PDB file of C-alpha atoms in Angstrom:
ATOM      1  CA  SER U 278     -38.279  43.630  20.550  1.00  0.00           C
ATOM      2  CA  GLN U 279     -38.099  47.417  20.304  1.00  0.00           C
ATOM      3  CA  PRO U 280     -35.914  47.859  23.416  1.00  0.00           C
ATOM      4  CA  SER U 281     -33.444  45.260  22.054  1.00  0.00           C
ATOM      5  CA  VAL U 282     -33.288  47.037  18.695  1.00  0.00           C
ATOM      6  CA  SER U 283     -32.683  50.375  20.474  1.00  0.00           C
ATOM      7  CA  LEU U 284     -29.820  48.898  22.492  1.00  0.00           C
ATOM      8  CA  GLN U 285     -28.178  47.375  19.402  1.00  0.00           C
ATOM      9  CA  LEU U 286     -28.565  50.642  17.484  1.00  0.00           C
ATOM     10  CA  ALA U 287     -27.017  52.618  20.339  1.00  0.00           C
ATOM     11  CA  ALA U 288     -24.099  50.156  20.465  1.00  0.00           C
ATOM     12  CA  LEU U 289     -23.587  50.520  16.708  1.00  0.00           C
ATOM     13  CA  GLU U 290     -23.515  54.312  17.021  1.00  0.00           C
ATOM     14  CA  ARG U 291     -20.895  54.061  19.775  1.00  0.00           C
ATOM     15  CA  GLU U 292     -18.773  51.681  17.685  1.00  0.00           C
ATOM     16  CA  LEU U 293     -18.910  53.918  14.587  1.00  0.00           C
ATOM     17  CA  GLY U 294     -18.674  57.165  16.528  1.00  0.00           C
ATOM     18  CA  SER U 295     -21.567  58.694  14.640  1.00  0.00           C
ATOM     19  CA  THR U 296     -25.307  59.382  15.163  1.00  0.00           C
ATOM     20  CA  LEU U 297     -27.244  57.216  12.758  1.00  0.00           C
ATOM     21  CA  VAL U 298     -30.843  57.962  13.771  1.00  0.00           C
ATOM     22  CA  ALA U 299     -32.576  61.230  14.581  1.00  0.00           C
ATOM     23  CA  ARG U 300     -35.210  60.665  17.234  1.00  0.00           C
ATOM     24  CA  GLY U 301     -38.058  63.213  17.026  1.00  0.00           C
ATOM     25  CA  ARG U 302     -41.315  63.774  18.785  1.00  0.00           C
ATOM     26  CA  ARG U 303     -44.153  61.233  18.782  1.00  0.00           C
ATOM     27  CA  ARG U 304     -41.504  58.495  18.477  1.00  0.00           C
ATOM     28  CA  ARG U 305     -40.727  59.581  14.946  1.00  0.00           C
ATOM     29  CA  VAL U 306     -37.382  58.108  13.810  1.00  0.00           C
ATOM     30  CA  GLU U 307     -35.429  59.219  10.759  1.00  0.00           C
ATOM     31  CA  LEU U 308     -32.020  58.372   9.412  1.00  0.00           C
ATOM     32  CA  THR U 309     -29.345  61.007   9.665  1.00  0.00           C
ATOM     33  CA  PRO U 310     -27.079  61.606   6.635  1.00  0.00           C
ATOM     34  CA  SER U 311     -24.559  59.213   8.265  1.00  0.00           C
ATOM     35  CA  GLY U 312     -27.306  56.681   8.818  1.00  0.00           C
ATOM     36  CA  ARG U 313     -28.403  56.944   5.187  1.00  0.00           C
ATOM     37  CA  SER U 314     -24.801  56.393   4.008  1.00  0.00           C
ATOM     38  CA  LEU U 315     -24.485  53.293   6.175  1.00  0.00           C
ATOM     39  CA  TYR U 316     -27.846  52.011   4.918  1.00  0.00           C
ATOM     40  CA  ASP U 317     -26.771  52.419   1.300  1.00  0.00           C
ATOM     41  CA  MET U 318     -23.511  50.554   2.017  1.00  0.00           C
ATOM     42  CA  ALA U 319     -25.178  47.701   3.902  1.00  0.00           C
ATOM     43  CA  ARG U 320     -28.146  47.079   1.616  1.00  0.00           C
ATOM     44  CA  PRO U 321     -26.224  45.187  -1.128  1.00  0.00           C
ATOM     45  CA  LEU U 322     -24.611  43.024   1.539  1.00  0.00           C
ATOM     46  CA  VAL U 323     -27.967  42.150   3.061  1.00  0.00           C
ATOM     47  CA  ASP U 324     -29.457  41.411  -0.369  1.00  0.00           C
ATOM     48  CA  GLY U 325     -26.469  39.174  -1.120  1.00  0.00           C
ATOM     49  CA  MET U 326     -26.928  37.239   2.114  1.00  0.00           C
ATOM     50  CA  ASP U 327     -30.648  36.820   1.412  1.00  0.00           C
ATOM     51  CA  GLY U 328     -29.870  35.347  -2.008  1.00  0.00           C
ATOM     52  CA  ILE U 329     -26.978  33.096  -1.027  1.00  0.00           C
ATOM     53  CA  ASP U 330     -29.207  30.028  -0.649  1.00  0.00           C
ATOM     54  CA  ALA U 331     -30.591  30.367  -4.176  1.00  0.00           C
ATOM     55  CA  GLN U 332     -27.124  31.066  -5.599  1.00  0.00           C
ATOM     56  CA  PHE U 333     -25.688  27.974  -3.885  1.00  0.00           C
ATOM     57  CA  ARG U 334     -28.444  25.752  -5.241  1.00  0.00           C
ATOM     58  CA  ALA U 335     -28.030  27.182  -8.745  1.00  0.00           C
ATOM     59  CA  ARG U 336     -24.265  26.628  -8.890  1.00  0.00           C
ATOM     60  CA  PRO U 337     -22.888  24.090 -11.418  1.00  0.00           C
ATOM     61  CA  PRO U 338     -22.629  20.571  -9.948  1.00  0.00           C
ATOM     62  CA  GLU U 339     -19.206  19.743  -8.533  1.00  0.00           C
ATOM     63  CA  ARG U 340     -17.179  17.216 -10.482  1.00  0.00           C
ATOM     64  CA  GLU U 341     -16.278  14.101  -8.539  1.00  0.00           C
ATOM     65  CA  ASP U 342     -13.137  13.622 -10.623  1.00  0.00           C
ATOM     66  CA  ALA U 343     -11.630  17.027  -9.841  1.00  0.00           C
ATOM     67  CA  GLY U 344      -9.823  18.278  -6.772  1.00  0.00           C
ATOM     68  CA  ASP U 345      -6.695  17.238  -4.888  1.00  0.00           C
ATOM     69  CA  LEU U 346      -5.378  13.930  -3.576  1.00  0.00           C
ATOM     70  CA  ARG U 347      -2.452  13.971  -1.147  1.00  0.00           C
ATOM     71  CA  ILE U 348      -0.460  10.763  -0.656  1.00  0.00           C
ATOM     72  CA  ALA U 349       2.530  10.044   1.598  1.00  0.00           C
ATOM     73  CA  ALA U 350       4.824   7.113   0.835  1.00  0.00           C
ATOM     74  CA  GLY U 351       8.355   5.914   1.337  1.00  0.00           C
ATOM     75  CA  ALA U 352      11.004   6.202  -1.342  1.00  0.00           C
ATOM     76  CA  ALA U 353      10.769   2.520  -2.330  1.00  0.00           C
ATOM     77  CA  ALA U 354       7.000   2.701  -2.766  1.00  0.00           C
ATOM     78  CA  ILE U 355       7.207   5.913  -4.790  1.00  0.00           C
ATOM     79  CA  ARG U 356       9.885   4.532  -7.120  1.00  0.00           C
ATOM     80  CA  HIS U 357       8.861   0.908  -7.490  1.00  0.00           C
ATOM     81  CA  LEU U 358       5.222   0.457  -6.455  1.00  0.00           C
ATOM     82  CA  LEU U 359       3.267   3.612  -7.214  1.00  0.00           C
ATOM     83  CA  PRO U 360       4.159   4.354 -10.879  1.00  0.00           C
ATOM     84  CA  PRO U 361       1.675   1.902 -12.485  1.00  0.00           C
ATOM     85  CA  LEU U 362      -1.046   2.789  -9.954  1.00  0.00           C
ATOM     86  CA  VAL U 363      -0.524   6.522 -10.449  1.00  0.00           C
ATOM     87  CA  ALA U 364      -0.505   6.129 -14.235  1.00  0.00           C
ATOM     88  CA  ALA U 365      -3.822   4.233 -14.167  1.00  0.00           C
ATOM     89  CA  TYR U 366      -5.331   6.755 -11.757  1.00  0.00           C
ATOM     90  CA  ARG U 367      -4.311   9.715 -13.915  1.00  0.00           C
ATOM     91  CA  ARG U 368      -5.845   8.104 -16.989  1.00  0.00           C
ATOM     92  CA  ALA U 369      -9.128   7.577 -15.147  1.00  0.00           C
ATOM     93  CA  HIS U 370      -9.134  10.917 -13.303  1.00  0.00           C
ATOM     94  CA  PRO U 371      -7.070  13.421 -15.299  1.00  0.00           C
ATOM     95  CA  GLU U 372      -8.535  16.455 -13.483  1.00  0.00           C
ATOM     96  CA  VAL U 373      -7.321  15.371 -10.043  1.00  0.00           C
ATOM     97  CA  ARG U 374      -4.133  17.052  -8.830  1.00  0.00           C
ATOM     98  CA  LEU U 375      -1.898  14.453  -7.194  1.00  0.00           C
ATOM     99  CA  HIS U 376       0.512  15.471  -4.437  1.00  0.00           C
ATOM    100  CA  LEU U 377       3.112  12.826  -3.504  1.00  0.00           C
ATOM    101  CA  GLN U 378       5.073  13.443  -0.313  1.00  0.00           C
ATOM    102  CA  GLN U 379       8.039  11.250   0.507  1.00  0.00           C
ATOM    103  CA  ALA U 380       8.154  10.106   4.106  1.00  0.00           C
ATOM    104  CA  GLY U 381       9.216   6.903   5.771  1.00  0.00           C
ATOM    105  CA  GLY U 382       8.109   4.719   8.648  1.00  0.00           C
ATOM    106  CA  GLU U 383       6.483   6.530  11.557  1.00  0.00           C
ATOM    107  CA  ASP U 384       6.700   9.857   9.722  1.00  0.00           C
ATOM    108  CA  THR U 385       4.219   8.560   7.145  1.00  0.00           C
ATOM    109  CA  LEU U 386       1.719   7.538   9.823  1.00  0.00           C
ATOM    110  CA  GLU U 387       2.142  10.823  11.695  1.00  0.00           C
ATOM    111  CA  LEU U 388       1.396  12.783   8.526  1.00  0.00           C
ATOM    112  CA  LEU U 389      -1.739  10.734   7.929  1.00  0.00           C
ATOM    113  CA  ARG U 390      -3.011  11.041  11.501  1.00  0.00           C
ATOM    114  CA  ALA U 391      -2.429  14.797  11.511  1.00  0.00           C
ATOM    115  CA  GLY U 392      -4.463  15.208   8.321  1.00  0.00           C
ATOM    116  CA  GLY U 393      -1.445  16.342   6.312  1.00  0.00           C
ATOM    117  CA  VAL U 394      -2.287  13.743   3.645  1.00  0.00           C
ATOM    118  CA  ASP U 395      -5.421  11.871   2.604  1.00  0.00           C
ATOM    119  CA  LEU U 396      -3.787   8.455   2.210  1.00  0.00           C
ATOM    120  CA  ALA U 397      -0.473   6.792   2.979  1.00  0.00           C
ATOM    121  CA  ILE U 398       1.332   3.926   1.272  1.00  0.00           C
ATOM    122  CA  GLY U 399       3.328   1.834   3.688  1.00  0.00           C
ATOM    123  CA  SER U 400       4.229  -1.546   5.128  1.00  0.00           C
ATOM    124  CA  PRO U 401       3.877  -1.240   8.908  1.00  0.00           C
ATOM    125  CA  ALA U 402       4.858  -4.202  11.038  1.00  0.00           C
ATOM    126  CA  GLU U 403       1.379  -4.053  12.591  1.00  0.00           C
ATOM    127  CA  ILE U 404      -1.748  -2.243  11.413  1.00  0.00           C
ATOM    128  CA  PRO U 405      -2.637   0.437  14.002  1.00  0.00           C
ATOM    129  CA  ALA U 406      -6.195   0.215  15.331  1.00  0.00           C
ATOM    130  CA  ASP U 407      -6.986   3.788  14.294  1.00  0.00           C
ATOM    131  CA  LEU U 408      -6.131   3.176  10.631  1.00  0.00           C
ATOM    132  CA  LEU U 409      -7.783   1.256   7.800  1.00  0.00           C
ATOM    133  CA  TRP U 410      -5.656  -1.024   5.616  1.00  0.00           C
ATOM    134  CA  THR U 411      -6.151  -1.931   1.964  1.00  0.00           C
ATOM    135  CA  PRO U 412      -3.601  -4.534   0.689  1.00  0.00           C
ATOM    136  CA  LEU U 413      -1.663  -3.492  -2.387  1.00  0.00           C
ATOM    137  CA  HIS U 414       1.440  -5.679  -2.858  1.00  0.00           C
ATOM    138  CA  GLU U 415       3.453  -8.394  -1.143  1.00  0.00           C
ATOM    139  CA  SER U 416       7.226  -8.620  -1.589  1.00  0.00           C
ATOM    140  CA  ASP U 417       9.559 -11.370  -0.343  1.00  0.00           C
ATOM    141  CA  SER U 418      12.423 -10.453   1.942  1.00  0.00           C
ATOM    142  CA  VAL U 419      15.782 -11.083   0.276  1.00  0.00           C
ATOM    143  CA  LEU U 420      19.400 -10.869   1.309  1.00  0.00           C
ATOM    144  CA  ILE U 421      21.663  -8.669  -0.805  1.00  0.00           C
ATOM    145  CA  ALA U 422      25.439  -8.998  -0.665  1.00  0.00           C
ATOM    146  CA  PRO U 423      28.362  -7.825  -2.807  1.00  0.00           C
ATOM    147  CA  HIS U 424      29.933 -10.217  -5.266  1.00  0.00           C
ATOM    148  CA  GLY U 425      32.728 -12.160  -3.601  1.00  0.00           C
ATOM    149  CA  HIS U 426      31.102 -12.051  -0.168  1.00  0.00           C
ATOM    150  CA  PRO U 427      31.333 -15.310   1.858  1.00  0.00           C
ATOM    151  CA  LEU U 428      27.529 -15.712   1.680  1.00  0.00           C
ATOM    152  CA  ALA U 429      27.424 -15.229  -2.106  1.00  0.00           C
ATOM    153  CA  ALA U 430      28.253 -18.871  -2.798  1.00  0.00           C
ATOM    154  CA  ARG U 431      25.432 -20.206  -0.576  1.00  0.00           C
ATOM    155  CA  GLN U 432      21.919 -20.740  -1.905  1.00  0.00           C
ATOM    156  CA  GLU U 433      20.172 -21.496   1.404  1.00  0.00           C
ATOM    157  CA  LEU U 434      20.706 -19.069   4.254  1.00  0.00           C
ATOM    158  CA  ARG U 435      19.479 -19.135   7.857  1.00  0.00           C
ATOM    159  CA  PRO U 436      19.225 -16.180  10.253  1.00  0.00           C
ATOM    160  CA  GLN U 437      22.281 -17.410  12.170  1.00  0.00           C
ATOM    161  CA  ASP U 438      24.311 -17.478   8.952  1.00  0.00           C
ATOM    162  CA  ILE U 439      23.405 -13.845   8.263  1.00  0.00           C
ATOM    163  CA  ALA U 440      23.972 -12.624  11.837  1.00  0.00           C
ATOM    164  CA  ALA U 441      27.670 -13.467  11.628  1.00  0.00           C
ATOM    165  CA  HIS U 442      28.197 -10.597   9.167  1.00  0.00           C
ATOM    166  CA  GLY U 443      27.771  -6.825   9.458  1.00  0.00           C
ATOM    167  CA  LEU U 444      24.308  -5.652   8.450  1.00  0.00           C
ATOM    168  CA  ILE U 445      23.352  -2.345   6.846  1.00  0.00           C
ATOM    169  CA  LEU U 446      19.857  -1.502   8.065  1.00  0.00           C
ATOM    170  CA  PRO U 447      17.447   1.436   7.788  1.00  0.00           C
ATOM    171  CA  SER U 448      16.643   3.688  10.726  1.00  0.00           C
ATOM    172  CA  GLN U 449      15.063   2.093  13.781  1.00  0.00           C
ATOM    173  CA  ARG U 450      11.977   4.251  13.114  1.00  0.00           C
ATOM    174  CA  ARG U 451      11.289   2.157  10.026  1.00  0.00           C
ATOM    175  CA  SER U 452       9.098  -0.931  10.166  1.00  0.00           C
ATOM    176  CA  SER U 453      11.725  -2.787   8.088  1.00  0.00           C
ATOM    177  CA  TRP U 454      14.223  -2.543  10.927  1.00  0.00           C
ATOM    178  CA  ARG U 455      11.671  -3.786  13.473  1.00  0.00           C
ATOM    179  CA  LEU U 456      10.723  -6.817  11.345  1.00  0.00           C
ATOM    180  CA  ILE U 457      14.348  -7.848  10.930  1.00  0.00           C
ATOM    181  CA  ASP U 458      15.093  -7.296  14.617  1.00  0.00           C
ATOM    182  CA  LEU U 459      12.038  -9.352  15.590  1.00  0.00           C
ATOM    183  CA  VAL U 460      13.219 -12.403  13.627  1.00  0.00           C
ATOM    184  CA  PHE U 461      16.670 -12.388  15.242  1.00  0.00           C
ATOM    185  CA  ARG U 462      15.222 -11.892  18.727  1.00  0.00           C
ATOM    186  CA  ARG U 463      12.750 -14.754  18.262  1.00  0.00           C
ATOM    187  CA  HIS U 464      15.667 -17.064  17.436  1.00  0.00           C
ATOM    188  CA  GLY U 465      17.750 -15.656  20.291  1.00  0.00           C
ATOM    189  CA  ILE U 466      20.466 -14.633  17.808  1.00  0.00           C
ATOM    190  CA  ALA U 467      22.782 -11.682  18.400  1.00  0.00           C
ATOM    191  CA  TYR U 468      23.528  -9.703  15.256  1.00  0.00           C
ATOM    192  CA  HIS U 469      25.815  -6.845  14.332  1.00  0.00           C
ATOM    193  CA  VAL U 470      24.732  -3.622  12.583  1.00  0.00           C
ATOM    194  CA  ALA U 471      27.641  -2.210  10.596  1.00  0.00           C
ATOM    195  CA  MET U 472      25.710   0.836   9.318  1.00  0.00           C
ATOM    196  CA  GLU U 473      22.293   2.336   9.985  1.00  0.00           C
ATOM    197  CA  GLY U 474      20.144   4.867   8.143  1.00  0.00           C
ATOM    198  CA  GLY U 475      19.461   6.006   4.627  1.00  0.00           C
ATOM    199  CA  ASP U 476      16.881   4.949   2.079  1.00  0.00           C
ATOM    200  CA  TRP U 477      16.982   1.658   0.193  1.00  0.00           C
ATOM    201  CA  ASP U 478      18.902   3.087  -2.761  1.00  0.00           C
ATOM    202  CA  THR U 479      21.626   4.300  -0.402  1.00  0.00           C
ATOM    203  CA  ILE U 480      21.718   0.939   1.354  1.00  0.00           C
ATOM    204  CA  LYS U 481      22.000  -0.928  -1.953  1.00  0.00           C
ATOM    205  CA  SER U 482      24.907   1.304  -2.984  1.00  0.00           C
ATOM    206  CA  CYS U 483      26.706   0.683   0.317  1.00  0.00           C
ATOM    207  CA  VAL U 484      26.251  -3.076  -0.068  1.00  0.00           C
ATOM    208  CA  ALA U 485      27.567  -2.970  -3.635  1.00  0.00           C
ATOM    209  CA  MET U 486      30.668  -1.115  -2.369  1.00  0.00           C
ATOM    210  CA  GLY U 487      31.346  -3.924   0.111  1.00  0.00           C
ATOM    211  CA  PHE U 488      30.411  -2.122   3.336  1.00  0.00           C
ATOM    212  CA  GLY U 489      28.124  -4.929   4.505  1.00  0.00           C
ATOM    213  CA  ILE U 490      25.029  -6.952   3.660  1.00  0.00           C
ATOM    214  CA  SER U 491      21.360  -6.147   4.035  1.00  0.00           C
ATOM    215  CA  ILE U 492      17.854  -7.607   4.059  1.00  0.00           C
ATOM    216  CA  VAL U 493      15.459  -5.750   1.777  1.00  0.00           C
ATOM    217  CA  GLY U 494      12.082  -6.168   0.157  1.00  0.00           C
ATOM    218  CA  GLU U 495      12.427  -7.675  -3.304  1.00  0.00           C
ATOM    219  CA  LEU U 496      10.223  -4.853  -4.566  1.00  0.00           C
ATOM    220  CA  CYS U 497      13.058  -2.332  -4.386  1.00  0.00           C
ATOM    221  CA  LEU U 498      15.459  -4.344  -6.586  1.00  0.00           C
ATOM    222  CA  THR U 499      15.852  -3.353 -10.226  1.00  0.00           C
ATOM    223  CA  PRO U 500      17.393  -5.489 -13.005  1.00  0.00           C
ATOM    224  CA  ALA U 501      20.536  -3.337 -12.703  1.00  0.00           C
ATOM    225  CA  ASP U 502      20.720  -4.099  -8.966  1.00  0.00           C
ATOM    226  CA  ARG U 503      20.687  -7.808  -9.686  1.00  0.00           C
ATOM    227  CA  GLU U 504      23.736  -7.386 -11.910  1.00  0.00           C
ATOM    228  CA  HIS U 505      25.737  -5.638  -9.182  1.00  0.00           C
ATOM    229  CA  LEU U 506      24.504  -7.597  -6.172  1.00  0.00           C
ATOM    230  CA  VAL U 507      24.079 -11.200  -5.083  1.00  0.00           C
ATOM    231  CA  VAL U 508      20.424 -11.808  -4.170  1.00  0.00           C
ATOM    232  CA  ARG U 509      19.147 -14.707  -2.035  1.00  0.00           C
ATOM    233  CA  ASN U 510      15.479 -15.234  -1.188  1.00  0.00           C
ATOM    234  CA  LEU U 511      14.787 -15.528   2.554  1.00  0.00           C
ATOM    235  CA  ARG U 512      11.235 -16.855   2.301  1.00  0.00           C
ATOM    236  CA  GLY U 513      10.490 -19.061   5.294  1.00  0.00           C
ATOM    237  CA  HIS U 514      12.934 -17.241   7.560  1.00  0.00           C
ATOM    238  CA  PHE U 515      11.973 -13.571   7.260  1.00  0.00           C
ATOM    239  CA  PRO U 516       8.381 -12.407   6.673  1.00  0.00           C
ATOM    240  CA  PRO U 517       7.404 -10.810   3.368  1.00  0.00           C
ATOM    241  CA  ARG U 518       6.921  -7.058   3.175  1.00  0.00           C
ATOM    242  CA  ARG U 519       3.227  -6.272   2.792  1.00  0.00           C
ATOM    243  CA  TYR U 520       2.501  -2.895   1.233  1.00  0.00           C
ATOM    244  CA  GLY U 521      -0.906  -1.307   1.392  1.00  0.00           C
ATOM    245  CA  ILE U 522      -2.908   1.899   1.455  1.00  0.00           C
ATOM    246  CA  LEU U 523      -3.599   3.390   4.871  1.00  0.00           C
ATOM    247  CA  ALA U 524      -6.463   5.755   5.707  1.00  0.00           C
ATOM    248  CA  ARG U 525      -7.834   7.247   8.926  1.00  0.00           C
ATOM    249  CA  ARG U 526     -10.543   4.952  10.294  1.00  0.00           C
ATOM    250  CA  HIS U 527     -12.931   7.631  11.543  1.00  0.00           C
ATOM    251  CA  ALA U 528     -12.323  10.316   8.901  1.00  0.00           C
ATOM    252  CA  ALA U 529     -14.535  10.867   5.877  1.00  0.00           C
ATOM    253  CA  LEU U 530     -12.741   9.936   2.667  1.00  0.00           C
ATOM    254  CA  SER U 531     -12.863  12.318  -0.263  1.00  0.00           C
ATOM    255  CA  ALA U 532     -14.204  11.120  -3.612  1.00  0.00           C
ATOM    256  CA  GLN U 533     -10.643  11.308  -4.951  1.00  0.00           C
ATOM    257  CA  ALA U 534      -9.303   9.039  -2.190  1.00  0.00           C
ATOM    258  CA  LYS U 535     -12.159   6.553  -2.616  1.00  0.00           C
ATOM    259  CA  ALA U 536     -11.403   6.342  -6.331  1.00  0.00           C
ATOM    260  CA  LEU U 537      -7.802   5.327  -5.626  1.00  0.00           C
ATOM    261  CA  LEU U 538      -8.880   2.698  -3.093  1.00  0.00           C
ATOM    262  CA  ASP U 539     -11.315   1.272  -5.649  1.00  0.00           C
ATOM    263  CA  MET U 540      -8.387   0.764  -8.046  1.00  0.00           C
ATOM    264  CA  ALA U 541      -6.164  -1.005  -5.497  1.00  0.00           C
TER     265      ALA U 541
END
């Protein structure tokens, strides 16, 4: 309405500190020189806003295979699980920029929940209700010990046999630690942790140097590791490590993330 326009115009004049309209007799209204200058400045902006719908519709179609994909994963997954998957993904979607962020245990899930990454690769002890899980790989739990260790000569090992020796385990924030702890507690077996913390490569090095033994996923063992360590499969006593892709249950997945899930 005219009164509303007059109020808005008066407010604009106060904000700019300048008279924009000359009000004459018989309700004649003319732009002042300042008003004309403002009009000339604003007109291209208004024309641009009026045409934005047509410009948006006329833009080139967006490519589904371009953009960014952010993935969080632990060191073992990045080194031993992701390389073939990433290589296949890059061949199929060369325009996508991949961002791999190393994080372990709860840190991986926190990054995903906060939206810091699109997907996470992990092996949680339990699948949280707010996350979706796509299986990727299953790896047996194995005992690793240095050559010459008392357990090295035994082929069959029980949890009570292992508990008698100092264990080198990852941080308690890692699902690996919780799975191992759960097995001992279910059997009512007390065990001793000689060292705690570090990634799997650090733990393997400490075991090779004779600082203790450990229980790891077979996935993280290389042929060179098997030369320097004694390896015994613990299938039937300790659960396998199940790796998979995690996504937020109620968040829309990007085309780039969906493409990776389709390849899993």
